[in-house]
């Protein structure tokens, strides 16, 4: 078995390029073959994937299946179903001035694509982009997160076993290895992680004019005013927030509601948490742990025991933080962002702490959202059509979901990505295939009749008049 993990990084990228240039990844059959190999890799090793996720994040098998393995398999199945259709050359429209002529749009692969993945969904966020990369006929170099070492090791081993031809290779490591990788020339880079590292990646990519897809984070807000559906909404909010111990890029970061609704929402969240993870979530196999000590300490610094209206248990050795709900005081603007009063509102929480921010009404909530960076997601729990439209029309976010949260990740037919500070570009399904392809227009202009003469000197009056009419026609 050939493992690429230990080989020199420039050689790994060179080999991936040579393989791409040999043309073996271009045909539809080879693309379908790679996608099937990826599916087999996951299906034959589900138990090992579950164990690795348990060891790295204490992620239970239920969550490993629904939020990691199944998301990738759904993405593969969707792509297998549609790839031939996506690949069919499309007719390209041509203006009157260029006719007679023919144009078609041909999608071609980009080349070698690098995927740099984070630790929070270390399988999904490494392999879901890979689906589109393979579907588009590229070769790939994967860099799993060093903070989830068991998953990183397993992914590197499986990739070398299921892609012995080297269409997919993995390079393991942390900052030094990623820095070395970023010195190489790639044809596209997909990065999922934090904004600061996203900037490092984009700067390095600029050296080679490499296009990037940046999947970043931010504070994704939620709004609640749906009194008739309080318990359903609270359960969905709690599930979305506290799954993976809150370490989800699209988790609701904080929830806004009016002051009079706060007590009922707190009570409903308490019931929902107990229902989902039991009276003591520490005992639940479905409740995760903070990934490492550094992140635990970052979260611990945000916690003031007296503030919690739900939760409170914290255990440093096991990196356990119980699902925690905090009610913030109504605060002056800016309520969110680096200049916010409350430390919890200054940056993405990325842990199992849910602040409730009381605001006067939906308009004020919109002002809070618009007071800082555009978020990756916005969640609205409201039965008022006017309130729903207000958020749809007056805020901007990677995605907006009514009556639920985080489910957009599983919508294979929709683009997944941020806007502004929450990311650049999007992927999933056809959007992945398109992001990792170059859509090349191919034009064919017959030599006879030679209509181009009209646009060439010497410019006579009649010719100019005719060419002006034709060209302005569009
Ligand atoms: P991170 O930015 O610290 O690390 C991501 C990757 O970058 C890792 O593979 C790491 O090895 C590499 N890296 C770290 N520092 C580097 C450096 N100085 N130079 C080069 N490479 C470096 O992110 P993380 O802590 O793994 O993940 C948390 C963040 O990711 C959160 O902000 C979260 O919102 C975001 N996120 C976004 C999405 C999304 O789909 N938009 C998904 C998950 C996580």
Short mmCIF file of C-alpha atoms and ligand atoms in Angstrom, two decimals:
data_model
loop_
_atom_site.label_atom_id
_atom_site.label_comp_id
_atom_site.label_asym_id
_atom_site.label_seq_id
_atom_site.Cartn_x
_atom_site.Cartn_y
_atom_site.Cartn_z
CA UNK A 1 0.00 0.00 0.00
CA UNK A 2 1.33 3.43 -0.93
CA UNK A 3 0.77 6.12 1.64
CA UNK A 4 1.39 9.60 0.44
CA UNK A 5 1.39 11.04 3.95
CA UNK A 6 5.10 10.60 4.51
CA UNK A 7 6.29 11.75 1.09
CA UNK A 8 7.73 15.15 0.37
CA UNK A 9 4.93 17.61 -0.26
CA UNK A 10 6.16 19.04 -3.61
CA UNK A 11 6.49 15.47 -4.93
CA UNK A 12 2.92 14.64 -3.88
CA UNK A 13 1.58 17.65 -5.76
CA UNK A 14 3.81 16.97 -8.79
CA UNK A 15 2.58 13.39 -8.97
CA UNK A 16 -1.03 14.57 -8.73
CA UNK A 17 -0.36 17.00 -11.58
CA UNK A 18 1.32 14.41 -13.79
CA UNK A 19 -1.59 12.08 -13.26
CA UNK A 20 -4.03 14.82 -14.15
CA UNK A 21 -2.06 15.72 -17.26
CA UNK A 22 -2.06 12.07 -18.39
CA UNK A 23 -5.80 12.62 -18.96
CA UNK A 24 -7.00 9.53 -17.08
CA UNK A 25 -9.43 11.45 -14.87
CA UNK A 26 -11.27 13.18 -17.70
CA UNK A 27 -13.66 10.57 -19.05
CA UNK A 28 -17.12 10.23 -17.58
CA UNK A 29 -16.43 6.58 -16.75
CA UNK A 30 -13.32 7.42 -14.79
CA UNK A 31 -15.20 10.12 -12.87
CA UNK A 32 -18.04 7.74 -12.04
CA UNK A 33 -15.47 5.11 -11.05
CA UNK A 34 -13.78 7.49 -8.61
CA UNK A 35 -17.11 8.46 -7.06
CA UNK A 36 -18.03 4.80 -6.61
CA UNK A 37 -14.61 4.11 -5.05
CA UNK A 38 -15.25 6.92 -2.57
CA UNK A 39 -18.67 5.50 -1.70
CA UNK A 40 -17.21 2.01 -1.24
CA UNK A 41 -14.46 3.46 0.94
CA UNK A 42 -17.04 4.95 3.29
CA UNK A 43 -19.45 2.01 3.26
CA UNK A 44 -16.77 -0.61 3.92
CA UNK A 45 -15.22 1.35 6.76
CA UNK A 46 -18.20 2.84 8.58
CA UNK A 47 -17.27 1.28 11.89
CA UNK A 48 -13.69 2.57 11.72
CA UNK A 49 -14.95 6.04 10.83
CA UNK A 50 -17.32 5.95 13.82
CA UNK A 51 -14.51 4.86 16.14
CA UNK A 52 -12.14 7.55 14.89
CA UNK A 53 -14.80 10.24 15.40
CA UNK A 54 -15.52 8.91 18.87
CA UNK A 55 -11.85 8.98 19.76
CA UNK A 56 -11.32 12.53 18.43
CA UNK A 57 -14.54 14.27 19.43
CA UNK A 58 -16.53 11.69 21.40
CA UNK A 59 -18.95 11.97 18.51
CA UNK A 60 -21.52 9.19 18.88
CA UNK A 61 -22.36 6.74 16.07
CA UNK A 62 -25.74 8.40 15.47
CA UNK A 63 -24.18 11.76 14.79
CA UNK A 64 -21.29 10.16 12.88
CA UNK A 65 -23.82 8.59 10.53
CA UNK A 66 -26.22 11.51 10.09
CA UNK A 67 -23.82 14.44 10.05
CA UNK A 68 -20.75 12.90 8.46
CA UNK A 69 -21.07 9.62 6.53
CA UNK A 70 -24.63 10.05 5.22
CA UNK A 71 -24.07 13.63 4.09
CA UNK A 72 -21.16 12.51 1.90
CA UNK A 73 -22.97 9.43 0.60
CA UNK A 74 -26.03 11.52 -0.30
CA UNK A 75 -23.74 13.91 -2.13
CA UNK A 76 -22.14 11.01 -4.04
CA UNK A 77 -25.50 9.42 -4.95
CA UNK A 78 -26.93 12.73 -6.12
CA UNK A 79 -23.86 13.34 -8.27
CA UNK A 80 -23.87 9.81 -9.72
CA UNK A 81 -27.50 10.36 -10.73
CA UNK A 82 -26.94 13.70 -12.46
CA UNK A 83 -23.33 13.80 -13.67
CA UNK A 84 -23.94 12.69 -17.27
CA UNK A 85 -26.56 15.39 -17.68
CA UNK A 86 -24.36 18.09 -16.14
CA UNK A 87 -21.52 17.08 -18.46
CA UNK A 88 -23.57 17.31 -21.66
CA UNK A 89 -22.28 20.29 -23.66
CA UNK A 90 -24.82 23.11 -23.69
CA UNK A 91 -25.61 25.21 -26.73
CA UNK A 92 -24.31 28.75 -26.28
CA UNK A 93 -26.37 31.72 -27.51
CA UNK A 94 -24.78 34.07 -30.05
CA UNK A 95 -25.68 37.64 -30.98
CA UNK A 96 -26.93 38.48 -34.46
CA UNK A 97 -23.67 40.27 -35.31
CA UNK A 98 -21.67 37.02 -35.06
CA UNK A 99 -24.04 34.82 -37.01
CA UNK A 100 -23.82 32.54 -38.86
CA UNK A 101 -21.82 30.65 -36.25
CA UNK A 102 -22.21 27.98 -33.58
CA UNK A 103 -21.26 28.02 -29.92
CA UNK A 104 -21.26 25.37 -27.24
CA UNK A 105 -20.30 25.40 -23.57
CA UNK A 106 -17.91 22.61 -22.62
CA UNK A 107 -16.99 21.95 -19.02
CA UNK A 108 -13.39 20.95 -18.49
CA UNK A 109 -11.60 19.98 -15.29
CA UNK A 110 -9.35 22.53 -13.61
CA UNK A 111 -6.43 20.26 -12.65
CA UNK A 112 -5.18 19.59 -9.14
CA UNK A 113 -7.42 20.76 -6.30
CA UNK A 114 -6.37 21.12 -2.67
CA UNK A 115 -8.87 20.60 0.16
CA UNK A 116 -7.95 21.93 3.60
CA UNK A 117 -10.44 20.68 6.18
CA UNK A 118 -11.31 21.69 9.76
CA UNK A 119 -11.73 19.40 12.75
CA UNK A 120 -15.41 19.84 13.63
CA UNK A 121 -16.86 17.60 10.87
CA UNK A 122 -13.55 16.06 9.84
CA UNK A 123 -15.08 13.51 7.46
CA UNK A 124 -17.90 15.50 5.90
CA UNK A 125 -15.90 18.68 5.31
CA UNK A 126 -12.96 16.76 3.86
CA UNK A 127 -14.95 14.48 1.56
CA UNK A 128 -18.05 16.47 0.51
CA UNK A 129 -15.94 18.90 -1.55
CA UNK A 130 -14.03 15.91 -2.93
CA UNK A 131 -17.24 14.59 -4.52
CA UNK A 132 -17.49 17.65 -6.79
CA UNK A 133 -13.75 17.69 -7.43
CA UNK A 134 -13.82 14.09 -8.71
CA UNK A 135 -17.07 14.64 -10.62
CA UNK A 136 -15.40 17.51 -12.45
CA UNK A 137 -12.50 15.26 -13.51
CA UNK A 138 -9.73 16.66 -11.30
CA UNK A 139 -7.13 15.05 -9.09
CA UNK A 140 -7.15 16.01 -5.41
CA UNK A 141 -4.80 16.54 -2.50
CA UNK A 142 -6.52 16.38 0.89
CA UNK A 143 -5.24 17.97 4.10
CA UNK A 144 -7.29 16.68 7.05
CA UNK A 145 -7.20 18.56 10.35
CA UNK A 146 -4.38 17.75 12.76
CA UNK A 147 -6.73 18.40 15.69
CA UNK A 148 -8.63 15.20 14.91
CA UNK A 149 -5.62 12.86 14.58
CA UNK A 150 -7.46 9.52 14.53
CA UNK A 151 -9.75 10.66 11.71
CA UNK A 152 -6.84 12.26 9.86
CA UNK A 153 -4.83 9.00 10.02
CA UNK A 154 -7.78 6.91 8.95
CA UNK A 155 -8.62 9.19 6.01
CA UNK A 156 -4.99 9.15 4.79
CA UNK A 157 -4.83 5.35 4.98
CA UNK A 158 -8.21 4.80 3.30
CA UNK A 159 -7.47 7.23 0.50
CA UNK A 160 -4.20 5.46 -0.34
CA UNK A 161 -6.01 2.10 -0.28
CA UNK A 162 -9.10 3.05 -2.31
CA UNK A 163 -7.31 5.35 -4.75
CA UNK A 164 -4.14 3.32 -5.47
CA UNK A 165 -3.73 5.20 -8.76
CA UNK A 166 -3.26 8.43 -6.77
CA UNK A 167 -6.29 10.34 -8.07
CA UNK A 168 -6.79 11.32 -4.43
CA UNK A 169 -3.85 11.78 -2.08
CA UNK A 170 -3.67 12.93 1.52
CA UNK A 171 -1.05 14.98 3.28
CA UNK A 172 -1.30 14.90 7.05
CA UNK A 173 -0.02 17.60 9.36
CA UNK A 174 -0.61 20.99 10.90
CA UNK A 175 0.53 24.52 10.19
CA UNK A 176 4.03 23.70 8.78
CA UNK A 177 2.66 21.11 6.35
CA UNK A 178 -0.24 23.35 5.29
CA UNK A 179 2.17 26.24 4.80
CA UNK A 180 4.37 24.04 2.61
CA UNK A 181 1.34 22.84 0.66
CA UNK A 182 0.22 26.41 0.08
CA UNK A 183 3.56 27.21 -1.58
CA UNK A 184 2.73 24.73 -4.35
CA UNK A 185 0.70 25.61 -7.39
CA UNK A 186 -2.85 24.28 -7.37
CA UNK A 187 -5.66 24.94 -9.79
CA UNK A 188 -8.22 25.51 -7.05
CA UNK A 189 -8.16 25.49 -3.25
CA UNK A 190 -11.13 24.65 -1.04
CA UNK A 191 -10.60 25.81 2.51
CA UNK A 192 -13.03 25.28 5.38
CA UNK A 193 -12.10 26.93 8.64
CA UNK A 194 -11.73 30.22 10.39
CA UNK A 195 -11.61 33.69 8.82
CA UNK A 196 -8.04 34.48 9.91
CA UNK A 197 -6.65 31.29 8.36
CA UNK A 198 -8.89 31.85 5.33
CA UNK A 199 -7.00 35.10 4.76
CA UNK A 200 -3.65 33.26 4.97
CA UNK A 201 -4.91 30.75 2.40
CA UNK A 202 -6.16 33.45 0.04
CA UNK A 203 -2.88 35.37 0.27
CA UNK A 204 -0.89 32.23 -0.59
CA UNK A 205 -3.29 31.40 -3.43
CA UNK A 206 -2.81 34.87 -4.91
CA UNK A 207 0.87 34.05 -5.57
CA UNK A 208 -0.22 31.51 -8.19
CA UNK A 209 -3.50 33.24 -9.09
CA UNK A 210 -5.26 30.15 -7.80
CA UNK A 211 -9.04 30.52 -7.35
CA UNK A 212 -10.38 29.70 -3.90
CA UNK A 213 -13.55 28.49 -2.28
CA UNK A 214 -13.50 29.71 1.31
CA UNK A 215 -16.02 28.17 3.69
CA UNK A 216 -15.69 30.29 6.82
CA UNK A 217 -17.69 30.89 9.96
CA UNK A 218 -19.21 33.75 11.89
CA UNK A 219 -22.06 34.35 14.28
CA UNK A 220 -25.22 32.85 12.77
CA UNK A 221 -28.26 34.43 14.46
CA UNK A 222 -31.70 33.02 15.12
CA UNK A 223 -34.98 34.86 15.66
CA UNK A 224 -37.86 33.43 17.66
CA UNK A 225 -41.44 34.73 18.07
CA UNK A 226 -43.56 31.72 17.15
CA UNK A 227 -45.45 31.28 20.44
CA UNK A 228 -47.82 28.63 19.08
CA UNK A 229 -44.88 26.39 18.18
CA UNK A 230 -42.63 27.18 21.12
CA UNK A 231 -41.73 23.60 22.01
CA UNK A 232 -41.07 22.43 18.47
CA UNK A 233 -38.92 25.49 17.77
CA UNK A 234 -36.99 25.11 21.03
CA UNK A 235 -36.25 21.45 20.28
CA UNK A 236 -34.96 22.29 16.81
CA UNK A 237 -32.87 25.15 18.18
CA UNK A 238 -31.40 23.00 20.96
CA UNK A 239 -30.61 20.14 18.57
CA UNK A 240 -28.92 22.46 16.07
CA UNK A 241 -26.98 24.34 18.73
CA UNK A 242 -25.77 21.54 21.01
CA UNK A 243 -25.08 18.75 18.50
CA UNK A 244 -21.32 18.16 18.28
CA UNK A 245 -21.14 20.20 21.52
CA UNK A 246 -21.90 23.37 19.59
CA UNK A 247 -18.87 23.02 17.33
CA UNK A 248 -20.81 23.45 14.09
CA UNK A 249 -20.15 26.27 11.66
CA UNK A 250 -23.86 26.68 10.89
CA UNK A 251 -25.09 26.25 14.48
CA UNK A 252 -27.27 29.10 15.72
CA UNK A 253 -24.74 31.24 17.58
CA UNK A 254 -27.28 33.29 19.51
CA UNK A 255 -31.05 33.67 19.55
CA UNK A 256 -32.98 36.91 19.63
CA UNK A 257 -36.48 37.30 20.96
CA UNK A 258 -38.57 39.91 22.76
CA UNK A 259 -38.05 40.29 26.56
CA UNK A 260 -41.56 38.95 27.40
CA UNK A 261 -40.83 35.69 25.54
CA UNK A 262 -37.54 34.95 27.30
CA UNK A 263 -38.88 32.95 30.31
CA UNK A 264 -41.01 30.64 28.14
CA UNK A 265 -38.18 30.10 25.66
CA UNK A 266 -35.75 29.24 28.47
CA UNK A 267 -38.21 26.73 29.94
CA UNK A 268 -38.81 25.14 26.55
CA UNK A 269 -35.07 24.90 25.83
CA UNK A 270 -34.56 23.24 29.23
CA UNK A 271 -37.18 20.59 28.38
CA UNK A 272 -35.73 20.09 24.91
CA UNK A 273 -32.18 19.58 26.20
CA UNK A 274 -33.36 17.04 28.78
CA UNK A 275 -35.37 15.27 26.12
CA UNK A 276 -32.44 15.10 23.69
CA UNK A 277 -29.54 14.29 26.03
CA UNK A 278 -31.14 13.29 29.35
CA UNK A 279 -30.99 14.93 32.77
CA UNK A 280 -27.18 14.64 32.79
CA UNK A 281 -25.84 15.07 29.23
CA UNK A 282 -22.40 13.94 30.46
CA UNK A 283 -23.81 10.39 30.59
CA UNK A 284 -25.24 10.54 27.07
CA UNK A 285 -23.33 8.80 24.28
CA UNK A 286 -24.84 11.36 21.95
CA UNK A 287 -23.31 14.43 23.59
CA UNK A 288 -19.85 15.44 22.40
CA UNK A 289 -16.78 17.00 23.99
CA UNK A 290 -14.70 20.07 23.15
CA UNK A 291 -12.01 19.13 20.67
CA UNK A 292 -8.93 20.22 22.66
CA UNK A 293 -7.73 22.07 25.74
CA UNK A 294 -7.12 25.33 23.88
CA UNK A 295 -10.71 25.50 22.66
CA UNK A 296 -11.96 24.40 26.10
CA UNK A 297 -10.05 27.25 27.76
CA UNK A 298 -11.32 29.73 25.18
CA UNK A 299 -14.91 28.73 26.01
CA UNK A 300 -14.25 28.55 29.75
CA UNK A 301 -13.12 32.17 29.62
CA UNK A 302 -16.56 33.12 28.24
CA UNK A 303 -18.39 31.34 31.02
CA UNK A 304 -19.46 33.07 34.15
CA UNK A 305 -21.18 30.48 36.31
CA UNK A 306 -23.71 32.91 37.73
CA UNK A 307 -25.00 33.82 34.31
CA UNK A 308 -26.24 30.41 33.17
CA UNK A 309 -30.00 29.89 33.28
CA UNK A 310 -29.50 26.35 31.96
CA UNK A 311 -26.41 24.20 32.41
CA UNK A 312 -23.38 24.95 34.50
CA UNK A 313 -21.41 21.71 34.66
CA UNK A 314 -17.91 22.05 33.31
CA UNK A 315 -15.10 19.49 33.54
CA UNK A 316 -11.68 20.44 32.24
CA UNK A 317 -10.00 16.97 32.19
CA UNK A 318 -12.74 15.49 30.00
CA UNK A 319 -13.35 18.82 28.17
CA UNK A 320 -17.04 18.62 29.03
CA UNK A 321 -19.29 21.65 28.98
CA UNK A 322 -22.98 20.99 29.63
CA UNK A 323 -25.45 22.60 27.21
CA UNK A 324 -25.59 26.13 28.53
CA UNK A 325 -28.12 28.90 27.99
CA UNK A 326 -27.41 32.45 29.08
CA UNK A 327 -29.75 35.44 29.01
CA UNK A 328 -27.90 38.59 28.07
CA UNK A 329 -28.94 42.05 29.15
CA UNK A 330 -30.55 44.16 26.44
CA UNK A 331 -27.53 45.91 25.04
CA UNK A 332 -26.79 49.08 23.16
CA UNK A 333 -25.52 48.87 19.61
CA UNK A 334 -23.35 47.37 18.40
CA UNK A 335 -24.77 44.28 20.09
CA UNK A 336 -22.60 41.96 18.02
CA UNK A 337 -19.02 42.13 16.73
CA UNK A 338 -15.65 43.00 18.25
CA UNK A 339 -17.00 46.16 19.93
CA UNK A 340 -20.00 44.44 21.54
CA UNK A 341 -20.47 44.87 25.29
CA UNK A 342 -20.72 41.20 26.13
CA UNK A 343 -17.66 38.98 25.44
CA UNK A 344 -19.94 36.22 24.08
CA UNK A 345 -21.13 38.55 21.35
CA UNK A 346 -17.67 39.61 20.17
CA UNK A 347 -16.77 36.54 18.13
CA UNK A 348 -18.15 33.18 17.00
CA UNK A 349 -18.81 31.04 20.10
CA UNK A 350 -18.23 27.63 18.48
CA UNK A 351 -19.21 25.71 21.60
CA UNK A 352 -22.28 24.65 23.63
CA UNK A 353 -23.25 28.08 24.92
CA UNK A 354 -26.46 29.70 23.65
CA UNK A 355 -26.96 33.34 24.56
CA UNK A 356 -30.47 34.75 24.32
CA UNK A 357 -30.37 38.40 23.33
CA UNK A 358 -33.58 40.26 24.15
CA UNK A 359 -34.50 42.86 21.53
CA UNK A 360 -37.56 45.09 21.18
CA UNK A 361 -38.90 43.68 17.92
CA UNK A 362 -37.88 42.01 14.62
CA UNK A 363 -36.71 45.36 13.22
CA UNK A 364 -34.19 45.70 16.01
CA UNK A 365 -33.10 42.10 15.41
CA UNK A 366 -32.47 42.97 11.76
CA UNK A 367 -30.38 45.95 12.89
CA UNK A 368 -28.34 43.64 15.16
CA UNK A 369 -27.70 41.22 12.26
CA UNK A 370 -26.75 44.05 9.94
CA UNK A 371 -24.51 45.57 12.60
CA UNK A 372 -21.66 43.18 11.83
CA UNK A 373 -20.32 40.72 9.23
CA UNK A 374 -22.76 38.85 7.02
CA UNK A 375 -23.37 35.50 8.75
CA UNK A 376 -23.11 32.01 7.26
CA UNK A 377 -26.75 31.32 8.15
CA UNK A 378 -29.82 32.99 9.60
CA UNK A 379 -32.70 31.12 11.20
CA UNK A 380 -36.20 32.50 11.61
CA UNK A 381 -38.82 30.87 13.80
CA UNK A 382 -41.88 32.99 13.13
CA UNK A 383 -45.37 32.33 11.85
CA UNK A 384 -45.73 35.93 10.71
CA UNK A 385 -45.32 36.28 6.95
CA UNK A 386 -44.33 39.89 7.41
CA UNK A 387 -41.53 39.01 9.84
CA UNK A 388 -40.27 36.23 7.57
CA UNK A 389 -40.15 38.61 4.62
CA UNK A 390 -38.44 41.27 6.70
CA UNK A 391 -35.51 38.92 7.40
CA UNK A 392 -35.45 37.60 3.83
CA UNK A 393 -35.37 41.05 2.29
CA UNK A 394 -33.40 43.15 4.75
CA UNK A 395 -30.58 40.87 5.80
CA UNK A 396 -27.88 39.00 3.88
CA UNK A 397 -26.49 35.61 4.93
CA UNK A 398 -25.04 32.48 3.31
CA UNK A 399 -28.47 30.81 3.72
CA UNK A 400 -31.76 31.63 5.44
CA UNK A 401 -33.87 28.84 6.93
CA UNK A 402 -37.38 29.16 8.37
CA UNK A 403 -38.49 26.88 11.22
CA UNK A 404 -35.26 24.86 11.40
CA UNK A 405 -31.50 25.21 11.56
CA UNK A 406 -28.44 23.42 10.12
CA UNK A 407 -30.56 21.35 7.70
CA UNK A 408 -29.28 23.32 4.69
CA UNK A 409 -26.06 21.28 4.90
CA UNK A 410 -28.00 18.20 3.78
CA UNK A 411 -29.72 19.90 0.81
CA UNK A 412 -27.60 18.43 -1.98
CA UNK A 413 -29.34 20.46 -4.69
CA UNK A 414 -28.70 23.85 -3.07
CA UNK A 415 -25.48 25.91 -3.03
CA UNK A 416 -23.76 25.80 0.36
CA UNK A 417 -21.49 28.71 1.22
CA UNK A 418 -21.13 32.08 2.85
CA UNK A 419 -21.25 35.67 1.73
CA UNK A 420 -18.89 38.47 2.68
CA UNK A 421 -16.90 37.52 5.77
CA UNK A 422 -18.61 34.12 6.02
CA UNK A 423 -17.06 32.87 2.79
CA UNK A 424 -16.37 33.01 -0.90
CA UNK A 425 -17.98 30.62 -3.38
CA UNK A 426 -20.25 27.70 -2.70
CA UNK A 427 -20.47 23.98 -3.32
CA UNK A 428 -22.72 20.88 -3.09
CA UNK A 429 -24.28 18.99 -5.98
CA UNK A 430 -24.22 20.76 -9.33
CA UNK A 431 -22.70 23.83 -7.67
CA UNK A 432 -19.64 21.76 -6.70
CA UNK A 433 -19.30 20.35 -10.17
CA UNK A 434 -19.49 23.85 -11.61
CA UNK A 435 -17.10 25.33 -9.01
CA UNK A 436 -14.42 22.77 -9.87
CA UNK A 437 -14.90 22.91 -13.66
CA UNK A 438 -14.02 25.56 -16.17
CA UNK A 439 -16.98 26.28 -18.45
CA UNK A 440 -15.31 26.84 -21.78
CA UNK A 441 -17.21 28.45 -24.65
CA UNK A 442 -16.27 26.86 -27.97
CA UNK A 443 -17.17 28.99 -31.02
CA UNK A 444 -17.18 27.93 -34.66
CA UNK A 445 -17.52 30.69 -37.27
CA UNK A 446 -17.70 29.49 -40.87
CA UNK A 447 -15.30 31.19 -43.29
CA UNK A 448 -18.10 31.59 -45.83
CA UNK A 449 -20.06 33.82 -45.96
CA UNK A 450 -17.32 36.10 -44.58
CA UNK A 451 -19.56 38.42 -42.53
CA UNK A 452 -16.64 39.56 -40.37
CA UNK A 453 -15.56 41.78 -43.25
CA UNK A 454 -18.26 44.18 -42.09
CA UNK A 455 -16.27 44.82 -38.89
CA UNK A 456 -12.93 45.22 -40.65
CA UNK A 457 -11.28 48.15 -42.42
CA UNK A 458 -11.57 49.88 -44.74
CA UNK A 459 -14.75 51.15 -43.04
CA UNK A 460 -17.27 52.29 -45.65
CA UNK A 461 -20.43 54.20 -44.67
CA UNK A 462 -22.80 51.41 -45.61
CA UNK A 463 -20.72 48.74 -43.86
CA UNK A 464 -20.48 50.87 -40.69
CA UNK A 465 -24.21 51.49 -40.61
CA UNK A 466 -24.97 47.81 -41.03
CA UNK A 467 -22.40 46.70 -38.49
CA UNK A 468 -23.70 49.27 -35.96
CA UNK A 469 -27.25 47.97 -36.34
CA UNK A 470 -26.16 44.37 -35.96
CA UNK A 471 -23.77 44.92 -33.04
CA UNK A 472 -26.12 47.05 -30.98
CA UNK A 473 -28.82 44.46 -31.43
CA UNK A 474 -26.96 42.41 -28.74
P1 LIG B 1 -8.79 26.66 11.39
O1 LIG B 1 -8.91 27.81 10.47
O2 LIG B 1 -8.02 26.84 12.66
O3 LIG B 1 -8.13 25.40 10.65
C1 LIG B 1 -8.58 24.87 9.43
C2 LIG B 1 -7.41 24.21 8.70
O4 LIG B 1 -6.40 25.19 8.46
C3 LIG B 1 -6.73 23.05 9.41
O5 LIG B 1 -6.55 22.00 8.47
C4 LIG B 1 -5.40 23.62 9.86
O6 LIG B 1 -4.37 22.65 9.78
C5 LIG B 1 -5.12 24.72 8.86
N1 LIG B 1 -4.40 25.84 9.47
C6 LIG B 1 -4.55 26.34 10.75
N2 LIG B 1 -3.73 27.39 10.94
C7 LIG B 1 -3.03 27.57 9.80
C8 LIG B 1 -2.02 28.49 9.37
N3 LIG B 1 -1.55 29.45 10.18
N4 LIG B 1 -1.54 28.37 8.11
C9 LIG B 1 -2.00 27.42 7.28
N5 LIG B 1 -2.94 26.52 7.63
C10 LIG B 1 -3.45 26.57 8.86
O7 LIG B 1 -10.29 26.24 11.66
P2 LIG B 1 -10.81 25.15 12.66
O8 LIG B 1 -10.48 25.60 14.06
O9 LIG B 1 -10.37 23.78 12.23
O10 LIG B 1 -12.39 25.25 12.42
C11 LIG B 1 -13.17 26.20 13.08
C12 LIG B 1 -13.63 27.31 12.16
O11 LIG B 1 -14.05 26.79 10.92
C13 LIG B 1 -14.81 28.08 12.70
O12 LIG B 1 -14.65 29.46 12.44
C14 LIG B 1 -15.97 27.55 11.88
O13 LIG B 1 -17.07 28.41 11.78
C15 LIG B 1 -15.33 27.32 10.57
N6 LIG B 1 -16.06 26.33 9.80
C16 LIG B 1 -16.70 26.69 8.66
C17 LIG B 1 -17.43 25.74 7.94
C18 LIG B 1 -18.17 26.08 6.68
O14 LIG B 1 -18.60 25.15 6.01
N7 LIG B 1 -18.33 27.33 6.31
C19 LIG B 1 -17.47 24.43 8.40
C20 LIG B 1 -16.80 24.10 9.56
C21 LIG B 1 -16.07 25.05 10.25
#
